[in-house]
DNA sequence: TGAAAGGACCGTAACGGTTCAGAACCAATT
DNA sequence: AATTGGTTCTGAACCGTTACGGTCCTTTCA
C-alpha cells in the first residue's frame, strides 16, 4: 500500500493501478503525514521560536529579513518552516512541546526564557541566533559589542561627549524608563547587553562617566517607542548632542521626535541606529549594517546539515559601520576645535 | 505515564513524582509531539500554501501584511503556522502531502496549480484567498473586478482614453511581454483576470477599443518588473497618458521608469497601482486600498472555527479607492475640455 | 528435470503516545 | 460478612504508516 504511493518500482504497474483504484473507491485520502512522521522520525519542518508574538515576525523589518533568509535555506532543503507561537506574557511552554519539527531556530529571546529552556530539553538539533554561546548548540550572530564600540568611536571622534541612549527591552519585565547600571549589566537580552557594553567601554575610555549617561529603555519595538524614548532623554538632559539608539526603528522614531522639537539632524543633534534596514538607509541614517538575511540563511544551513554530533559551531557574521548624514560634530563646533591649531 | 504529564489529577501526587523522577533518570525527553498528534488527530498547526517560493512571503509587502493578519489569528488560537514550500517551477506536490497540519490556507495561487489540487484532496478544512469561489471550501477575498472598474472610472473621468497596463503573471508559464486578449481571458490567476476585466469593461463602455490597449505581463513581482513593463508599454506607444498597474509594487517601478525618461508624474503621465501598501502611500500613489491584514486574519478565523460541515462560506472585504497625487488629467488638457464650454 | 536465483507480493511488528475498560484496593454502609 | 461506592492504578487496544523478512512464483542455467 505504502509502496503503491511512494515506491512505484517495487511493484507491477498493474497491481499499483488496482491498489490506487480501490483506494480511491474507498475514499482513502492518501498516506497520513503525521503517521508517516512518527514512523520515519522526520517531520519535514523546522521550528522557529522568537521572543515576540507570532505576528511580530511580520512587523519588524529586521525580523522579516532574518525570516526571508531562513525561508531561503528551508526551501533549498525542501523543508517547511513552522512558526511556533510563544506568547511572552504567558509561560505557555506547551506550544514548544507540541511542535512536530526536526529542529529549532531560536531568534533573539532572553537568556532566561522558559520557551528556550523547553527547546533545549527537546532531543532535536537547535541553532540559537543573537544569543550567548551556550556551548551545547550551534550559534549564529554578530559581534554586537565590537560593532557598537566602533560606532561609539566614530561619535567620539566627532567630538560627542554628552550623549543619551535609547535601547530595546533588556529583560522580560516591562520597564519603560531609565535604566540603572545594575539593570544594564544584568540584561537578559544578549544583544542589548553587548551593545550597551560596547558603548560604555568606548565612552568610558574617552573620559565620560557612563553612570551619568541617560539610558532609556522601551519594551515595545516600534517608531513610537523611539520617539517617546528620545523625548524622555531630551527632557532629562536637553544638552545632549547625540542620541544613540540600539536599533534603526528606534532611531527613526527618535528623528521624528527631534523634528517635532524643531531640532535639525545632524546640525542640532546627531542620531544613530543599528541594523541597516531599508527605511534607515533611505533616511541616510548613520548605523551599523548587519546582514540579517545572511544570518537567517546561515542559521537554516547550520540546522539543516547538523552532521551528527559534530561539536557545536559558532558563526559570527561581519558588520559594517555606515556613516550617513544623521551624524556630525556637536553644535557649537567641537569639530572646529578638532581641526584647529 | 501520559497521565503523569497531562492529567495530574488522575493520580496521586506521590506516584506522579515517582514516575517523573524515573522518567528523568532514564533520560526521557517528554512526550513525543508527533505520536501525540497521530493519536489525538490534532497537529496544532495550520499550513500556508502560496504560489511562490517560501521566501517570497517575506519579500512582498502585500504578502507580509496578509501573513501578519494570519499570524494574528493563529496566535489567538495558540496554533502554529507552517509555511509549506511549494516551488512553482517543479511540480513537487510531496511537500503538501508531508505537511502535518489541521487545515490549509491557500493564498493566491493559479486555478490550475497542482499544489492546490493536492490540498483539496486532503481531508482537512481549507480556506482559499484571492481565488474563485470553489463552492466546496471557504473563501475570502475582495471584489477585484469592481474595485478596478471604479479606479478606471476615475481615470476616464479625468479624460484618459489612451492607456497602457502592466500586470502580474497571468499563468504558470513565464510570458514577459504583451498579452493577447485570449491570454487575458484565460488567465489562471483569479485576481489578475478580474482586475483586467474590470478595466476592460470600464474602458470599453467609454468607447475605447480594448483589444488595442497595450497590456504587458511580468512574471516576477518587484519594482524592476514594473519599470521594465512600463518601458515596454512606452516603447510601443509613447502617447499613452496613463499607466495602470495591477499592483503598487509594479506602479512604484513604473514611476522610476517614468522619472528615468524625464516624464513628470502626474503632469506628463498618470500612474496607478493596487493594494495600498505603505511605500505607495508615502509616494502619494493613486490606488485601491485593500485590507490585507484583515484578509489574513479573516482567513485564519474562518479556518480555525471550521464548524463541522457548515456550508462553505465566502467573505468579501471592502476596498477603498485612494486618489493620490499620481493621477491627473492627461497632458495637453482634456481636463480643460472637460470643464470647458 | 532440478536447483538456484531473482522478482513480486504480503503479513507483521514497531514507532510513541492517548484512552478507556476494568482490576485492585480501601472505606463505609447494610 | 457481604455489598456498595469510590479512587487509584494497570494493561491493552488503537491511531496509520513504513521497514523488514518471508512466501510464492517465475525464470535461468547446469
PDB file of C-alpha atoms in Angstrom, chain A residues 19-278:
ATOM      1  CA  UNK A  19      -4.427  -0.648  -5.378  1.00  0.00           C
ATOM      2  CA  UNK A  20      -4.824   3.006  -6.207  1.00  0.00           C
ATOM      3  CA  UNK A  21      -8.194   2.376  -7.770  1.00  0.00           C
ATOM      4  CA  UNK A  22      -9.708   0.628  -4.794  1.00  0.00           C
ATOM      5  CA  UNK A  23      -8.084   3.175  -2.522  1.00  0.00           C
ATOM      6  CA  UNK A  24      -9.918   5.903  -4.336  1.00  0.00           C
ATOM      7  CA  UNK A  25     -13.142   3.920  -4.334  1.00  0.00           C
ATOM      8  CA  UNK A  26     -12.884   3.521  -0.577  1.00  0.00           C
ATOM      9  CA  UNK A  27     -12.290   7.226  -0.190  1.00  0.00           C
ATOM     10  CA  UNK A  28      -8.753   6.808   1.072  1.00  0.00           C
ATOM     11  CA  UNK A  29      -7.245  10.274   1.283  1.00  0.00           C
ATOM     12  CA  UNK A  30      -3.614   9.272   0.789  1.00  0.00           C
ATOM     13  CA  UNK A  31      -0.971   8.484   3.368  1.00  0.00           C
ATOM     14  CA  UNK A  32      -1.331  10.379   6.625  1.00  0.00           C
ATOM     15  CA  UNK A  33       1.620  12.724   7.076  1.00  0.00           C
ATOM     16  CA  UNK A  34       1.582  12.515  10.848  1.00  0.00           C
ATOM     17  CA  UNK A  35       1.714   8.748  10.944  1.00  0.00           C
ATOM     18  CA  UNK A  36       4.466   8.840   8.395  1.00  0.00           C
ATOM     19  CA  UNK A  37       6.405  11.292  10.521  1.00  0.00           C
ATOM     20  CA  UNK A  38       6.030   9.036  13.523  1.00  0.00           C
ATOM     21  CA  UNK A  39       7.360   6.076  11.633  1.00  0.00           C
ATOM     22  CA  UNK A  40      10.178   7.764   9.767  1.00  0.00           C
ATOM     23  CA  UNK A  41      11.154  10.099  12.572  1.00  0.00           C
ATOM     24  CA  UNK A  42      11.188  13.031  10.207  1.00  0.00           C
ATOM     25  CA  UNK A  43       8.722  15.879  10.379  1.00  0.00           C
ATOM     26  CA  UNK A  44       9.928  17.717   7.301  1.00  0.00           C
ATOM     27  CA  UNK A  45       9.840  21.065   9.060  1.00  0.00           C
ATOM     28  CA  UNK A  46      11.966  23.261  11.253  1.00  0.00           C
ATOM     29  CA  UNK A  47      10.510  25.316  14.055  1.00  0.00           C
ATOM     30  CA  UNK A  48      11.152  28.969  14.663  1.00  0.00           C
ATOM     31  CA  UNK A  49      10.913  30.386  18.137  1.00  0.00           C
ATOM     32  CA  UNK A  50      11.005  34.090  18.706  1.00  0.00           C
ATOM     33  CA  UNK A  51      10.554  36.220  21.691  1.00  0.00           C
ATOM     34  CA  UNK A  52       7.520  38.048  20.496  1.00  0.00           C
ATOM     35  CA  UNK A  53       4.029  37.306  19.402  1.00  0.00           C
ATOM     36  CA  UNK A  54       3.937  35.425  16.148  1.00  0.00           C
ATOM     37  CA  UNK A  55       2.815  38.382  14.152  1.00  0.00           C
ATOM     38  CA  UNK A  56       5.853  40.400  15.252  1.00  0.00           C
ATOM     39  CA  UNK A  57       7.817  38.372  12.754  1.00  0.00           C
ATOM     40  CA  UNK A  58       5.977  40.202  10.007  1.00  0.00           C
ATOM     41  CA  UNK A  59       6.064  43.649  11.551  1.00  0.00           C
ATOM     42  CA  UNK A  60       9.723  44.208  12.342  1.00  0.00           C
ATOM     43  CA  UNK A  61      11.985  44.890   9.339  1.00  0.00           C
ATOM     44  CA  UNK A  62      14.999  43.112  10.796  1.00  0.00           C
ATOM     45  CA  UNK A  63      12.922  40.077  11.740  1.00  0.00           C
ATOM     46  CA  UNK A  64      11.456  39.984   8.250  1.00  0.00           C
ATOM     47  CA  UNK A  65      14.911  39.972   6.727  1.00  0.00           C
ATOM     48  CA  UNK A  66      16.026  37.208   9.043  1.00  0.00           C
ATOM     49  CA  UNK A  67      12.969  35.142   8.176  1.00  0.00           C
ATOM     50  CA  UNK A  68      13.493  35.639   4.483  1.00  0.00           C
ATOM     51  CA  UNK A  69      16.981  34.203   4.817  1.00  0.00           C
ATOM     52  CA  UNK A  70      15.747  31.328   6.915  1.00  0.00           C
ATOM     53  CA  UNK A  71      12.979  30.608   4.415  1.00  0.00           C
ATOM     54  CA  UNK A  72      15.564  30.616   1.652  1.00  0.00           C
ATOM     55  CA  UNK A  73      17.533  27.904   3.408  1.00  0.00           C
ATOM     56  CA  UNK A  74      14.357  25.933   4.059  1.00  0.00           C
ATOM     57  CA  UNK A  75      13.130  25.979   0.508  1.00  0.00           C
ATOM     58  CA  UNK A  76      16.536  24.847  -0.683  1.00  0.00           C
ATOM     59  CA  UNK A  77      16.209  21.835   1.552  1.00  0.00           C
ATOM     60  CA  UNK A  78      12.527  21.333   0.773  1.00  0.00           C
ATOM     61  CA  UNK A  79      11.506  21.566   4.398  1.00  0.00           C
ATOM     62  CA  UNK A  80       8.669  23.556   5.864  1.00  0.00           C
ATOM     63  CA  UNK A  81       9.012  26.373   8.339  1.00  0.00           C
ATOM     64  CA  UNK A  82       6.821  26.241  11.417  1.00  0.00           C
ATOM     65  CA  UNK A  83       6.293  29.446  13.332  1.00  0.00           C
ATOM     66  CA  UNK A  84       5.808  28.418  16.925  1.00  0.00           C
ATOM     67  CA  UNK A  85       3.502  30.653  18.932  1.00  0.00           C
ATOM     68  CA  UNK A  86       5.238  31.806  22.080  1.00  0.00           C
ATOM     69  CA  UNK A  87       3.360  34.438  23.949  1.00  0.00           C
ATOM     70  CA  UNK A  88       5.941  36.277  26.025  1.00  0.00           C
ATOM     71  CA  UNK A  89       3.349  37.262  28.608  1.00  0.00           C
ATOM     72  CA  UNK A  90       2.169  33.795  29.487  1.00  0.00           C
ATOM     73  CA  UNK A  91       4.602  30.990  30.176  1.00  0.00           C
ATOM     74  CA  UNK A  92       2.882  28.739  27.718  1.00  0.00           C
ATOM     75  CA  UNK A  93       5.598  26.234  27.015  1.00  0.00           C
ATOM     76  CA  UNK A  94       3.144  23.662  25.673  1.00  0.00           C
ATOM     77  CA  UNK A  95       3.412  25.088  22.189  1.00  0.00           C
ATOM     78  CA  UNK A  96       7.076  24.109  22.130  1.00  0.00           C
ATOM     79  CA  UNK A  97       6.224  20.596  23.248  1.00  0.00           C
ATOM     80  CA  UNK A  98       3.518  20.278  20.647  1.00  0.00           C
ATOM     81  CA  UNK A  99       5.622  21.336  17.687  1.00  0.00           C
ATOM     82  CA  UNK A 100       6.362  18.467  15.346  1.00  0.00           C
ATOM     83  CA  UNK A 101       9.688  19.567  13.941  1.00  0.00           C
ATOM     84  CA  UNK A 102      13.136  18.215  13.139  1.00  0.00           C
ATOM     85  CA  UNK A 103      14.928  21.118  14.747  1.00  0.00           C
ATOM     86  CA  UNK A 104      14.607  24.599  16.166  1.00  0.00           C
ATOM     87  CA  UNK A 105      15.891  28.020  15.333  1.00  0.00           C
ATOM     88  CA  UNK A 106      15.697  30.367  18.282  1.00  0.00           C
ATOM     89  CA  UNK A 107      15.809  34.031  17.403  1.00  0.00           C
ATOM     90  CA  UNK A 108      16.761  36.626  19.944  1.00  0.00           C
ATOM     91  CA  UNK A 109      14.964  35.576  23.089  1.00  0.00           C
ATOM     92  CA  UNK A 110      16.052  36.467  26.628  1.00  0.00           C
ATOM     93  CA  UNK A 111      18.551  34.154  28.300  1.00  0.00           C
ATOM     94  CA  UNK A 112      16.006  33.089  30.865  1.00  0.00           C
ATOM     95  CA  UNK A 113      13.097  32.494  28.530  1.00  0.00           C
ATOM     96  CA  UNK A 114      11.219  29.343  29.547  1.00  0.00           C
ATOM     97  CA  UNK A 115      10.492  28.607  25.906  1.00  0.00           C
ATOM     98  CA  UNK A 116      14.203  28.481  25.206  1.00  0.00           C
ATOM     99  CA  UNK A 117      14.666  26.084  28.096  1.00  0.00           C
ATOM    100  CA  UNK A 118      11.876  23.928  26.712  1.00  0.00           C
ATOM    101  CA  UNK A 119      13.513  23.850  23.301  1.00  0.00           C
ATOM    102  CA  UNK A 120      16.863  22.833  24.756  1.00  0.00           C
ATOM    103  CA  UNK A 121      15.229  19.923  26.528  1.00  0.00           C
ATOM    104  CA  UNK A 122      13.906  18.519  23.310  1.00  0.00           C
ATOM    105  CA  UNK A 123      16.162  15.985  21.629  1.00  0.00           C
ATOM    106  CA  UNK A 124      16.434  17.838  18.320  1.00  0.00           C
ATOM    107  CA  UNK A 125      19.215  19.959  16.845  1.00  0.00           C
ATOM    108  CA  UNK A 126      18.947  23.634  17.640  1.00  0.00           C
ATOM    109  CA  UNK A 127      20.512  26.848  16.422  1.00  0.00           C
ATOM    110  CA  UNK A 128      20.343  29.986  18.514  1.00  0.00           C
ATOM    111  CA  UNK A 129      20.628  33.450  16.979  1.00  0.00           C
ATOM    112  CA  UNK A 130      21.668  36.618  18.697  1.00  0.00           C
ATOM    113  CA  UNK A 131      22.185  34.709  21.905  1.00  0.00           C
ATOM    114  CA  UNK A 132      25.219  33.990  24.023  1.00  0.00           C
ATOM    115  CA  UNK A 133      27.142  30.878  23.048  1.00  0.00           C
ATOM    116  CA  UNK A 134      25.581  28.119  25.101  1.00  0.00           C
ATOM    117  CA  UNK A 135      28.332  25.672  24.226  1.00  0.00           C
ATOM    118  CA  UNK A 136      25.842  22.904  23.630  1.00  0.00           C
ATOM    119  CA  UNK A 137      24.089  24.062  20.474  1.00  0.00           C
ATOM    120  CA  UNK A 138      25.031  25.876  17.291  1.00  0.00           C
ATOM    121  CA  UNK A 139      25.008  29.635  17.306  1.00  0.00           C
ATOM    122  CA  UNK A 140      24.993  32.412  14.740  1.00  0.00           C
ATOM    123  CA  UNK A 141      25.271  36.090  15.458  1.00  0.00           C
ATOM    124  CA  UNK A 142      27.438  39.144  15.147  1.00  0.00           C
ATOM    125  CA  UNK A 143      29.900  40.962  17.340  1.00  0.00           C
ATOM    126  CA  UNK A 144      27.364  43.378  18.810  1.00  0.00           C
ATOM    127  CA  UNK A 145      29.810  44.708  21.337  1.00  0.00           C
ATOM    128  CA  UNK A 146      32.575  45.378  18.865  1.00  0.00           C
ATOM    129  CA  UNK A 147      30.257  46.922  16.287  1.00  0.00           C
ATOM    130  CA  UNK A 148      28.751  49.316  18.783  1.00  0.00           C
ATOM    131  CA  UNK A 149      32.214  50.148  20.113  1.00  0.00           C
ATOM    132  CA  UNK A 150      33.220  51.149  16.610  1.00  0.00           C
ATOM    133  CA  UNK A 151      30.135  53.312  16.180  1.00  0.00           C
ATOM    134  CA  UNK A 152      30.890  54.989  19.505  1.00  0.00           C
ATOM    135  CA  UNK A 153      34.465  55.681  18.398  1.00  0.00           C
ATOM    136  CA  UNK A 154      33.056  57.446  15.356  1.00  0.00           C
ATOM    137  CA  UNK A 155      30.892  59.676  17.536  1.00  0.00           C
ATOM    138  CA  UNK A 156      33.726  60.326  19.967  1.00  0.00           C
ATOM    139  CA  UNK A 157      35.893  61.289  17.028  1.00  0.00           C
ATOM    140  CA  UNK A 158      33.256  63.805  16.010  1.00  0.00           C
ATOM    141  CA  UNK A 159      33.503  65.308  19.466  1.00  0.00           C
ATOM    142  CA  UNK A 160      30.410  63.992  21.213  1.00  0.00           C
ATOM    143  CA  UNK A 161      30.735  63.585  24.963  1.00  0.00           C
ATOM    144  CA  UNK A 162      27.267  64.384  26.215  1.00  0.00           C
ATOM    145  CA  UNK A 163      25.022  61.654  24.877  1.00  0.00           C
ATOM    146  CA  UNK A 164      21.794  59.818  25.511  1.00  0.00           C
ATOM    147  CA  UNK A 165      20.809  56.259  24.698  1.00  0.00           C
ATOM    148  CA  UNK A 166      17.510  54.628  23.736  1.00  0.00           C
ATOM    149  CA  UNK A 167      17.527  50.854  23.861  1.00  0.00           C
ATOM    150  CA  UNK A 168      15.138  47.961  23.384  1.00  0.00           C
ATOM    151  CA  UNK A 169      13.832  45.873  26.230  1.00  0.00           C
ATOM    152  CA  UNK A 170      16.507  44.458  28.489  1.00  0.00           C
ATOM    153  CA  UNK A 171      14.500  41.799  30.256  1.00  0.00           C
ATOM    154  CA  UNK A 172      11.157  40.104  30.235  1.00  0.00           C
ATOM    155  CA  UNK A 173       9.554  42.616  32.555  1.00  0.00           C
ATOM    156  CA  UNK A 174       8.303  45.899  31.204  1.00  0.00           C
ATOM    157  CA  UNK A 175      10.433  48.853  32.259  1.00  0.00           C
ATOM    158  CA  UNK A 176       9.662  51.867  30.118  1.00  0.00           C
ATOM    159  CA  UNK A 177      12.059  54.377  31.591  1.00  0.00           C
ATOM    160  CA  UNK A 178      15.594  54.998  32.753  1.00  0.00           C
ATOM    161  CA  UNK A 179      17.914  52.083  33.253  1.00  0.00           C
ATOM    162  CA  UNK A 180      20.148  51.620  36.256  1.00  0.00           C
ATOM    163  CA  UNK A 181      23.718  50.386  35.736  1.00  0.00           C
ATOM    164  CA  UNK A 182      22.699  47.198  37.514  1.00  0.00           C
ATOM    165  CA  UNK A 183      19.912  46.551  35.086  1.00  0.00           C
ATOM    166  CA  UNK A 184      22.223  47.213  32.147  1.00  0.00           C
ATOM    167  CA  UNK A 185      24.708  44.735  33.458  1.00  0.00           C
ATOM    168  CA  UNK A 186      22.160  42.071  34.238  1.00  0.00           C
ATOM    169  CA  UNK A 187      20.222  42.467  30.995  1.00  0.00           C
ATOM    170  CA  UNK A 188      18.777  39.185  29.779  1.00  0.00           C
ATOM    171  CA  UNK A 189      18.874  40.115  26.109  1.00  0.00           C
ATOM    172  CA  UNK A 190      22.353  39.273  24.914  1.00  0.00           C
ATOM    173  CA  UNK A 191      22.189  41.669  22.002  1.00  0.00           C
ATOM    174  CA  UNK A 192      21.175  44.704  24.028  1.00  0.00           C
ATOM    175  CA  UNK A 193      23.566  43.937  26.838  1.00  0.00           C
ATOM    176  CA  UNK A 194      26.502  43.767  24.455  1.00  0.00           C
ATOM    177  CA  UNK A 195      25.596  46.861  22.507  1.00  0.00           C
ATOM    178  CA  UNK A 196      25.335  48.855  25.702  1.00  0.00           C
ATOM    179  CA  UNK A 197      28.579  47.459  26.999  1.00  0.00           C
ATOM    180  CA  UNK A 198      30.319  48.410  23.749  1.00  0.00           C
ATOM    181  CA  UNK A 199      29.085  51.953  24.212  1.00  0.00           C
ATOM    182  CA  UNK A 200      30.049  52.041  27.852  1.00  0.00           C
ATOM    183  CA  UNK A 201      33.545  50.890  27.129  1.00  0.00           C
ATOM    184  CA  UNK A 202      34.202  53.393  24.347  1.00  0.00           C
ATOM    185  CA  UNK A 203      32.812  56.382  26.208  1.00  0.00           C
ATOM    186  CA  UNK A 204      34.483  55.452  29.469  1.00  0.00           C
ATOM    187  CA  UNK A 205      37.788  55.305  27.631  1.00  0.00           C
ATOM    188  CA  UNK A 206      37.023  58.791  26.312  1.00  0.00           C
ATOM    189  CA  UNK A 207      36.615  60.064  29.847  1.00  0.00           C
ATOM    190  CA  UNK A 208      32.842  60.036  30.056  1.00  0.00           C
ATOM    191  CA  UNK A 209      31.302  58.901  33.333  1.00  0.00           C
ATOM    192  CA  UNK A 210      28.999  56.206  31.998  1.00  0.00           C
ATOM    193  CA  UNK A 211      26.900  56.087  35.129  1.00  0.00           C
ATOM    194  CA  UNK A 212      25.754  59.632  34.359  1.00  0.00           C
ATOM    195  CA  UNK A 213      24.657  58.863  30.797  1.00  0.00           C
ATOM    196  CA  UNK A 214      20.863  58.731  30.465  1.00  0.00           C
ATOM    197  CA  UNK A 215      19.842  55.335  29.097  1.00  0.00           C
ATOM    198  CA  UNK A 216      16.158  54.865  28.392  1.00  0.00           C
ATOM    199  CA  UNK A 217      14.534  51.502  27.802  1.00  0.00           C
ATOM    200  CA  UNK A 218      11.416  50.692  25.787  1.00  0.00           C
ATOM    201  CA  UNK A 219       9.529  47.414  25.897  1.00  0.00           C
ATOM    202  CA  UNK A 220       7.769  47.700  22.570  1.00  0.00           C
ATOM    203  CA  UNK A 221       9.876  47.918  19.485  1.00  0.00           C
ATOM    204  CA  UNK A 222       8.451  50.444  17.056  1.00  0.00           C
ATOM    205  CA  UNK A 223       8.941  54.017  15.968  1.00  0.00           C
ATOM    206  CA  UNK A 224       6.590  55.390  18.599  1.00  0.00           C
ATOM    207  CA  UNK A 225       8.829  53.889  21.265  1.00  0.00           C
ATOM    208  CA  UNK A 226      11.840  55.533  19.672  1.00  0.00           C
ATOM    209  CA  UNK A 227      10.083  58.878  19.704  1.00  0.00           C
ATOM    210  CA  UNK A 228       8.936  58.673  23.296  1.00  0.00           C
ATOM    211  CA  UNK A 229      12.293  57.341  24.407  1.00  0.00           C
ATOM    212  CA  UNK A 230      14.082  60.231  22.751  1.00  0.00           C
ATOM    213  CA  UNK A 231      11.634  62.619  24.393  1.00  0.00           C
ATOM    214  CA  UNK A 232      12.426  61.174  27.781  1.00  0.00           C
ATOM    215  CA  UNK A 233      16.158  61.569  27.236  1.00  0.00           C
ATOM    216  CA  UNK A 234      15.797  65.139  25.951  1.00  0.00           C
ATOM    217  CA  UNK A 235      13.553  66.082  28.847  1.00  0.00           C
ATOM    218  CA  UNK A 236      16.131  64.834  31.301  1.00  0.00           C
ATOM    219  CA  UNK A 237      19.078  66.486  29.564  1.00  0.00           C
ATOM    220  CA  UNK A 238      18.305  68.949  26.753  1.00  0.00           C
ATOM    221  CA  UNK A 239      22.044  69.423  26.245  1.00  0.00           C
ATOM    222  CA  UNK A 240      22.809  66.004  24.788  1.00  0.00           C
ATOM    223  CA  UNK A 241      24.475  66.281  21.391  1.00  0.00           C
ATOM    224  CA  UNK A 242      23.864  62.732  20.249  1.00  0.00           C
ATOM    225  CA  UNK A 243      21.082  60.183  20.589  1.00  0.00           C
ATOM    226  CA  UNK A 244      22.349  56.656  20.213  1.00  0.00           C
ATOM    227  CA  UNK A 245      19.636  54.081  19.549  1.00  0.00           C
ATOM    228  CA  UNK A 246      20.174  50.351  19.624  1.00  0.00           C
ATOM    229  CA  UNK A 247      18.048  49.801  16.527  1.00  0.00           C
ATOM    230  CA  UNK A 248      17.174  51.653  13.344  1.00  0.00           C
ATOM    231  CA  UNK A 249      13.466  51.551  14.114  1.00  0.00           C
ATOM    232  CA  UNK A 250      14.064  53.346  17.390  1.00  0.00           C
ATOM    233  CA  UNK A 251      16.378  55.807  15.647  1.00  0.00           C
ATOM    234  CA  UNK A 252      13.773  56.665  13.027  1.00  0.00           C
ATOM    235  CA  UNK A 253      11.320  57.324  15.831  1.00  0.00           C
ATOM    236  CA  UNK A 254      13.893  59.475  17.617  1.00  0.00           C
ATOM    237  CA  UNK A 255      14.297  61.537  14.460  1.00  0.00           C
ATOM    238  CA  UNK A 256      10.596  62.290  14.308  1.00  0.00           C
ATOM    239  CA  UNK A 257      10.761  63.455  17.918  1.00  0.00           C
ATOM    240  CA  UNK A 258      13.769  65.640  17.145  1.00  0.00           C
ATOM    241  CA  UNK A 259      11.878  67.167  14.240  1.00  0.00           C
ATOM    242  CA  UNK A 260       8.858  67.732  16.446  1.00  0.00           C
ATOM    243  CA  UNK A 261      11.066  69.773  18.771  1.00  0.00           C
ATOM    244  CA  UNK A 262      12.497  71.757  15.910  1.00  0.00           C
ATOM    245  CA  UNK A 263      15.912  70.148  16.213  1.00  0.00           C
ATOM    246  CA  UNK A 264      17.678  69.676  12.896  1.00  0.00           C
ATOM    247  CA  UNK A 265      19.528  66.411  12.340  1.00  0.00           C
ATOM    248  CA  UNK A 266      22.504  66.369  12.287  1.00  0.00           C
ATOM    249  CA  UNK A 267      23.142  70.092  12.812  1.00  0.00           C
ATOM    250  CA  UNK A 268      21.433  70.357  16.174  1.00  0.00           C
ATOM    251  CA  UNK A 269      21.595  66.752  17.199  1.00  0.00           C
ATOM    252  CA  UNK A 270      23.140  63.520  15.975  1.00  0.00           C
ATOM    253  CA  UNK A 271      21.035  60.356  15.790  1.00  0.00           C
ATOM    254  CA  UNK A 272      22.347  56.833  15.160  1.00  0.00           C
ATOM    255  CA  UNK A 273      20.760  53.419  14.798  1.00  0.00           C
ATOM    256  CA  UNK A 274      21.690  49.781  14.419  1.00  0.00           C
ATOM    257  CA  UNK A 275      20.695  47.100  11.876  1.00  0.00           C
ATOM    258  CA  UNK A 276      20.825  48.713   8.466  1.00  0.00           C
ATOM    259  CA  UNK A 277      17.189  48.391   7.450  1.00  0.00           C
ATOM    260  CA  UNK A 278      15.896  49.815   4.192  1.00  0.00           C
TER     261      UNK A 278
END
